[in-house]
Amino acid sequence: MSRLKNAPVVHKMLKIPRAVFENLIEVCKREFPNEACGLIAGVRENGVSYAKKIYPLKNIAQSPFVYETDAEEVYNAFLNIEKSGLSILGIYHSHPFSRAEPSELDRRSAFYPDMIYVIVSFEGGIVDVEAYSWDGEKFTKQSISIEDGN
Ligand SMILES: [Zn+2]
């Protein structure tokens, strides 16, 4: 198989400090039973994405099954992330009642090949967090490493 000339950069691993990881779960729990959504900001180095901060966004759909962001709020979050010297690593959203796997809707609405898609599931009262990269066609599961000590 030949490589595409302009293939998107694939980020193989997402590293999250424990405090940021716990914050992510907390902000998602707060929206339960609706889906939560937001941005993950951090730095990228040699295929590793280091998450530094979570930027929660309003789910204007206010639904347990879908999320929709406000364009102006996203734009402001982008500016804040840029101002703080970080990059946008990805997008997170929660699945209050289903597994931490991209839904058919997630597939249809994915359009950032360079982004990591993090899904926080609360299905059956159990917290499960998974990360995926999007190559324009399909999601591929990525490993998440929770880092202690920062
Ligand atoms: Zn979803």
PDB file of C-alpha atoms and ligand atoms in Angstrom:
ATOM      1  CA  MET A   1       0.000   0.000   0.000  1.00  0.00           C
ATOM      2  CA  SER A   2       1.416   3.373  -0.971  1.00  0.00           C
ATOM      3  CA  ARG A   3       1.255   6.339   1.328  1.00  0.00           C
ATOM      4  CA  LEU A   4      -0.794   9.340   0.339  1.00  0.00           C
ATOM      5  CA  LYS A   5       1.299  12.362  -0.437  1.00  0.00           C
ATOM      6  CA  ASN A   6      -0.707  14.668   1.770  1.00  0.00           C
ATOM      7  CA  ALA A   7      -1.728  12.133   4.372  1.00  0.00           C
ATOM      8  CA  PRO A   8      -2.711  13.822   7.629  1.00  0.00           C
ATOM      9  CA  VAL A   9      -0.289  13.647  10.516  1.00  0.00           C
ATOM     10  CA  VAL A  10      -1.280  10.757  12.712  1.00  0.00           C
ATOM     11  CA  HIS A  11      -0.934  11.362  16.415  1.00  0.00           C
ATOM     12  CA  LYS A  12      -0.385   8.024  18.004  1.00  0.00           C
ATOM     13  CA  MET A  13      -0.835   8.742  21.630  1.00  0.00           C
ATOM     14  CA  LEU A  14      -2.671  11.108  23.919  1.00  0.00           C
ATOM     15  CA  LYS A  15      -1.035  11.861  27.243  1.00  0.00           C
ATOM     16  CA  ILE A  16      -3.224  13.468  29.893  1.00  0.00           C
ATOM     17  CA  PRO A  17      -2.140  14.589  33.352  1.00  0.00           C
ATOM     18  CA  ARG A  18      -4.364  12.956  35.961  1.00  0.00           C
ATOM     19  CA  ALA A  19      -5.822  16.312  37.078  1.00  0.00           C
ATOM     20  CA  VAL A  20      -6.864  17.195  33.513  1.00  0.00           C
ATOM     21  CA  PHE A  21      -8.308  13.709  33.012  1.00  0.00           C
ATOM     22  CA  GLU A  22     -10.380  14.024  36.191  1.00  0.00           C
ATOM     23  CA  ASN A  23     -11.500  17.487  35.131  1.00  0.00           C
ATOM     24  CA  LEU A  24     -12.627  16.063  31.785  1.00  0.00           C
ATOM     25  CA  ILE A  25     -14.789  13.442  33.478  1.00  0.00           C
ATOM     26  CA  GLU A  26     -16.129  16.029  35.921  1.00  0.00           C
ATOM     27  CA  VAL A  27     -17.223  18.515  33.240  1.00  0.00           C
ATOM     28  CA  CYS A  28     -18.900  15.688  31.300  1.00  0.00           C
ATOM     29  CA  LYS A  29     -20.711  14.436  34.419  1.00  0.00           C
ATOM     30  CA  ARG A  30     -22.021  17.929  35.042  1.00  0.00           C
ATOM     31  CA  GLU A  31     -24.029  17.825  31.783  1.00  0.00           C
ATOM     32  CA  PHE A  32     -25.504  14.385  32.414  1.00  0.00           C
ATOM     33  CA  PRO A  33     -27.994  13.214  31.155  1.00  0.00           C
ATOM     34  CA  ASN A  34     -27.122  15.412  28.177  1.00  0.00           C
ATOM     35  CA  GLU A  35     -24.034  15.041  26.062  1.00  0.00           C
ATOM     36  CA  ALA A  36     -21.161  17.310  27.015  1.00  0.00           C
ATOM     37  CA  CYS A  37     -18.652  18.665  24.515  1.00  0.00           C
ATOM     38  CA  GLY A  38     -15.543  20.772  24.368  1.00  0.00           C
ATOM     39  CA  LEU A  39     -12.000  21.185  23.170  1.00  0.00           C
ATOM     40  CA  ILE A  40      -8.755  19.680  24.364  1.00  0.00           C
ATOM     41  CA  ALA A  41      -5.743  21.947  24.175  1.00  0.00           C
ATOM     42  CA  GLY A  42      -2.104  21.112  24.609  1.00  0.00           C
ATOM     43  CA  VAL A  43       1.108  20.567  22.707  1.00  0.00           C
ATOM     44  CA  ARG A  44       2.182  18.070  20.057  1.00  0.00           C
ATOM     45  CA  GLU A  45       5.563  16.501  19.801  1.00  0.00           C
ATOM     46  CA  ASN A  46       6.741  13.593  17.652  1.00  0.00           C
ATOM     47  CA  GLY A  47       3.322  12.048  17.253  1.00  0.00           C
ATOM     48  CA  VAL A  48       2.453  12.438  20.922  1.00  0.00           C
ATOM     49  CA  SER A  49      -0.250  14.839  22.016  1.00  0.00           C
ATOM     50  CA  TYR A  50       0.129  16.234  25.513  1.00  0.00           C
ATOM     51  CA  ALA A  51      -3.182  17.504  26.844  1.00  0.00           C
ATOM     52  CA  LYS A  52      -2.886  20.532  29.098  1.00  0.00           C
ATOM     53  CA  LYS A  53      -6.325  22.010  29.384  1.00  0.00           C
ATOM     54  CA  ILE A  54      -9.997  21.324  28.764  1.00  0.00           C
ATOM     55  CA  TYR A  55     -12.249  23.981  27.239  1.00  0.00           C
ATOM     56  CA  PRO A  56     -15.876  22.985  27.858  1.00  0.00           C
ATOM     57  CA  LEU A  57     -18.364  24.206  25.277  1.00  0.00           C
ATOM     58  CA  LYS A  58     -22.091  24.553  25.554  1.00  0.00           C
ATOM     59  CA  ASN A  59     -24.091  21.777  23.934  1.00  0.00           C
ATOM     60  CA  ILE A  60     -26.728  23.973  22.347  1.00  0.00           C
ATOM     61  CA  ALA A  61     -28.681  20.868  21.287  1.00  0.00           C
ATOM     62  CA  GLN A  62     -29.085  20.000  25.004  1.00  0.00           C
ATOM     63  CA  SER A  63     -29.629  16.388  24.110  1.00  0.00           C
ATOM     64  CA  PRO A  64     -28.542  13.030  25.589  1.00  0.00           C
ATOM     65  CA  PHE A  65     -27.838  11.762  22.060  1.00  0.00           C
ATOM     66  CA  VAL A  66     -26.247  14.585  20.119  1.00  0.00           C
ATOM     67  CA  TYR A  67     -24.104  17.651  20.623  1.00  0.00           C
ATOM     68  CA  GLU A  68     -23.936  20.883  18.730  1.00  0.00           C
ATOM     69  CA  THR A  69     -21.587  23.760  19.430  1.00  0.00           C
ATOM     70  CA  ASP A  70     -22.073  27.488  19.178  1.00  0.00           C
ATOM     71  CA  ALA A  71     -19.823  28.872  16.426  1.00  0.00           C
ATOM     72  CA  GLU A  72     -18.987  32.048  18.326  1.00  0.00           C
ATOM     73  CA  GLU A  73     -18.097  30.159  21.501  1.00  0.00           C
ATOM     74  CA  VAL A  74     -15.842  27.811  19.499  1.00  0.00           C
ATOM     75  CA  TYR A  75     -14.168  30.788  17.866  1.00  0.00           C
ATOM     76  CA  ASN A  76     -13.518  32.423  21.252  1.00  0.00           C
ATOM     77  CA  ALA A  77     -12.127  29.174  22.642  1.00  0.00           C
ATOM     78  CA  PHE A  78      -9.792  28.959  19.621  1.00  0.00           C
ATOM     79  CA  LEU A  79      -8.555  32.492  20.368  1.00  0.00           C
ATOM     80  CA  ASN A  80      -8.021  31.711  24.057  1.00  0.00           C
ATOM     81  CA  ILE A  81      -6.113  28.539  23.229  1.00  0.00           C
ATOM     82  CA  GLU A  82      -3.931  30.398  20.765  1.00  0.00           C
ATOM     83  CA  LYS A  83      -3.339  33.194  23.266  1.00  0.00           C
ATOM     84  CA  SER A  84      -2.180  30.711  25.878  1.00  0.00           C
ATOM     85  CA  GLY A  85       0.375  29.311  23.430  1.00  0.00           C
ATOM     86  CA  LEU A  86      -1.315  25.925  23.119  1.00  0.00           C
ATOM     87  CA  SER A  87      -2.675  24.028  20.134  1.00  0.00           C
ATOM     88  CA  ILE A  88      -6.044  22.396  19.739  1.00  0.00           C
ATOM     89  CA  LEU A  89      -5.435  18.682  20.051  1.00  0.00           C
ATOM     90  CA  GLY A  90      -8.937  17.454  19.773  1.00  0.00           C
ATOM     91  CA  ILE A  91     -12.591  17.466  20.551  1.00  0.00           C
ATOM     92  CA  TYR A  92     -14.274  15.602  23.372  1.00  0.00           C
ATOM     93  CA  HIS A  93     -17.882  14.723  23.919  1.00  0.00           C
ATOM     94  CA  SER A  94     -19.754  12.370  26.174  1.00  0.00           C
ATOM     95  CA  HIS A  95     -22.019   9.403  25.550  1.00  0.00           C
ATOM     96  CA  PRO A  96     -24.316   9.342  28.578  1.00  0.00           C
ATOM     97  CA  PHE A  97     -26.026   6.109  27.557  1.00  0.00           C
ATOM     98  CA  SER A  98     -23.808   4.409  25.008  1.00  0.00           C
ATOM     99  CA  ARG A  99     -20.321   3.028  24.656  1.00  0.00           C
ATOM    100  CA  ALA A 100     -17.183   5.098  24.172  1.00  0.00           C
ATOM    101  CA  GLU A 101     -17.274   4.419  20.454  1.00  0.00           C
ATOM    102  CA  PRO A 102     -18.003   6.861  17.628  1.00  0.00           C
ATOM    103  CA  SER A 103     -21.657   6.721  16.645  1.00  0.00           C
ATOM    104  CA  GLU A 104     -22.876   6.802  13.076  1.00  0.00           C
ATOM    105  CA  LEU A 105     -23.569  10.498  13.603  1.00  0.00           C
ATOM    106  CA  ASP A 106     -20.027  11.048  14.912  1.00  0.00           C
ATOM    107  CA  ARG A 107     -18.754   9.432  11.737  1.00  0.00           C
ATOM    108  CA  ARG A 108     -20.857  11.636   9.535  1.00  0.00           C
ATOM    109  CA  SER A 109     -19.913  14.820  11.351  1.00  0.00           C
ATOM    110  CA  ALA A 110     -16.165  14.211  11.700  1.00  0.00           C
ATOM    111  CA  PHE A 111     -14.215  16.561   9.517  1.00  0.00           C
ATOM    112  CA  TYR A 112     -10.953  17.393  11.244  1.00  0.00           C
ATOM    113  CA  PRO A 113      -8.386  14.821  10.103  1.00  0.00           C
ATOM    114  CA  ASP A 114      -5.794  16.292  12.419  1.00  0.00           C
ATOM    115  CA  MET A 115      -7.902  16.047  15.547  1.00  0.00           C
ATOM    116  CA  ILE A 116      -8.204  13.507  18.296  1.00  0.00           C
ATOM    117  CA  TYR A 117     -11.771  12.611  19.135  1.00  0.00           C
ATOM    118  CA  VAL A 118     -12.219  11.718  22.790  1.00  0.00           C
ATOM    119  CA  ILE A 119     -15.410  10.063  23.943  1.00  0.00           C
ATOM    120  CA  VAL A 120     -16.376   9.849  27.608  1.00  0.00           C
ATOM    121  CA  SER A 121     -18.967   7.145  28.206  1.00  0.00           C
ATOM    122  CA  PHE A 122     -21.194   6.796  31.265  1.00  0.00           C
ATOM    123  CA  GLU A 123     -23.047   3.756  29.942  1.00  0.00           C
ATOM    124  CA  GLY A 124     -24.441   1.683  32.775  1.00  0.00           C
ATOM    125  CA  GLY A 125     -22.929   4.087  35.299  1.00  0.00           C
ATOM    126  CA  ILE A 126     -19.406   3.065  34.334  1.00  0.00           C
ATOM    127  CA  VAL A 127     -16.906   5.693  33.218  1.00  0.00           C
ATOM    128  CA  ASP A 128     -14.987   4.753  30.089  1.00  0.00           C
ATOM    129  CA  VAL A 129     -12.817   7.113  28.063  1.00  0.00           C
ATOM    130  CA  GLU A 130     -11.470   6.353  24.609  1.00  0.00           C
ATOM    131  CA  ALA A 131      -9.581   8.391  22.030  1.00  0.00           C
ATOM    132  CA  TYR A 132      -9.756   8.085  18.253  1.00  0.00           C
ATOM    133  CA  SER A 133      -8.016   9.632  15.319  1.00  0.00           C
ATOM    134  CA  TRP A 134      -9.922  10.388  12.144  1.00  0.00           C
ATOM    135  CA  ASP A 135      -8.266   9.857   8.771  1.00  0.00           C
ATOM    136  CA  GLY A 136     -11.121  11.173   6.655  1.00  0.00           C
ATOM    137  CA  GLU A 137     -12.688   7.743   6.331  1.00  0.00           C
ATOM    138  CA  LYS A 138     -12.596   5.937   9.606  1.00  0.00           C
ATOM    139  CA  PHE A 139     -11.794   6.295  13.285  1.00  0.00           C
ATOM    140  CA  THR A 140      -8.808   4.475  14.720  1.00  0.00           C
ATOM    141  CA  LYS A 141      -8.490   3.933  18.418  1.00  0.00           C
ATOM    142  CA  GLN A 142      -5.549   5.651  20.061  1.00  0.00           C
ATOM    143  CA  SER A 143      -3.953   4.950  23.367  1.00  0.00           C
ATOM    144  CA  ILE A 144      -4.508   7.296  26.276  1.00  0.00           C
ATOM    145  CA  SER A 145      -1.841   7.552  28.890  1.00  0.00           C
ATOM    146  CA  ILE A 146      -2.793   9.155  32.197  1.00  0.00           C
ATOM    147  CA  GLU A 147       0.233  10.878  33.632  1.00  0.00           C
ATOM    148  CA  ASP A 148       0.846  11.294  37.332  1.00  0.00           C
ATOM    149  CA  GLY A 149       2.950  14.039  38.725  1.00  0.00           C
ATOM    150  CA  ASN A 150       1.925  17.163  36.818  1.00  0.00           C
TER     151      ASN A 150
HETATM  152 ZN    ZN B   1     -20.887  10.629  19.886  1.00  0.00          ZN
END
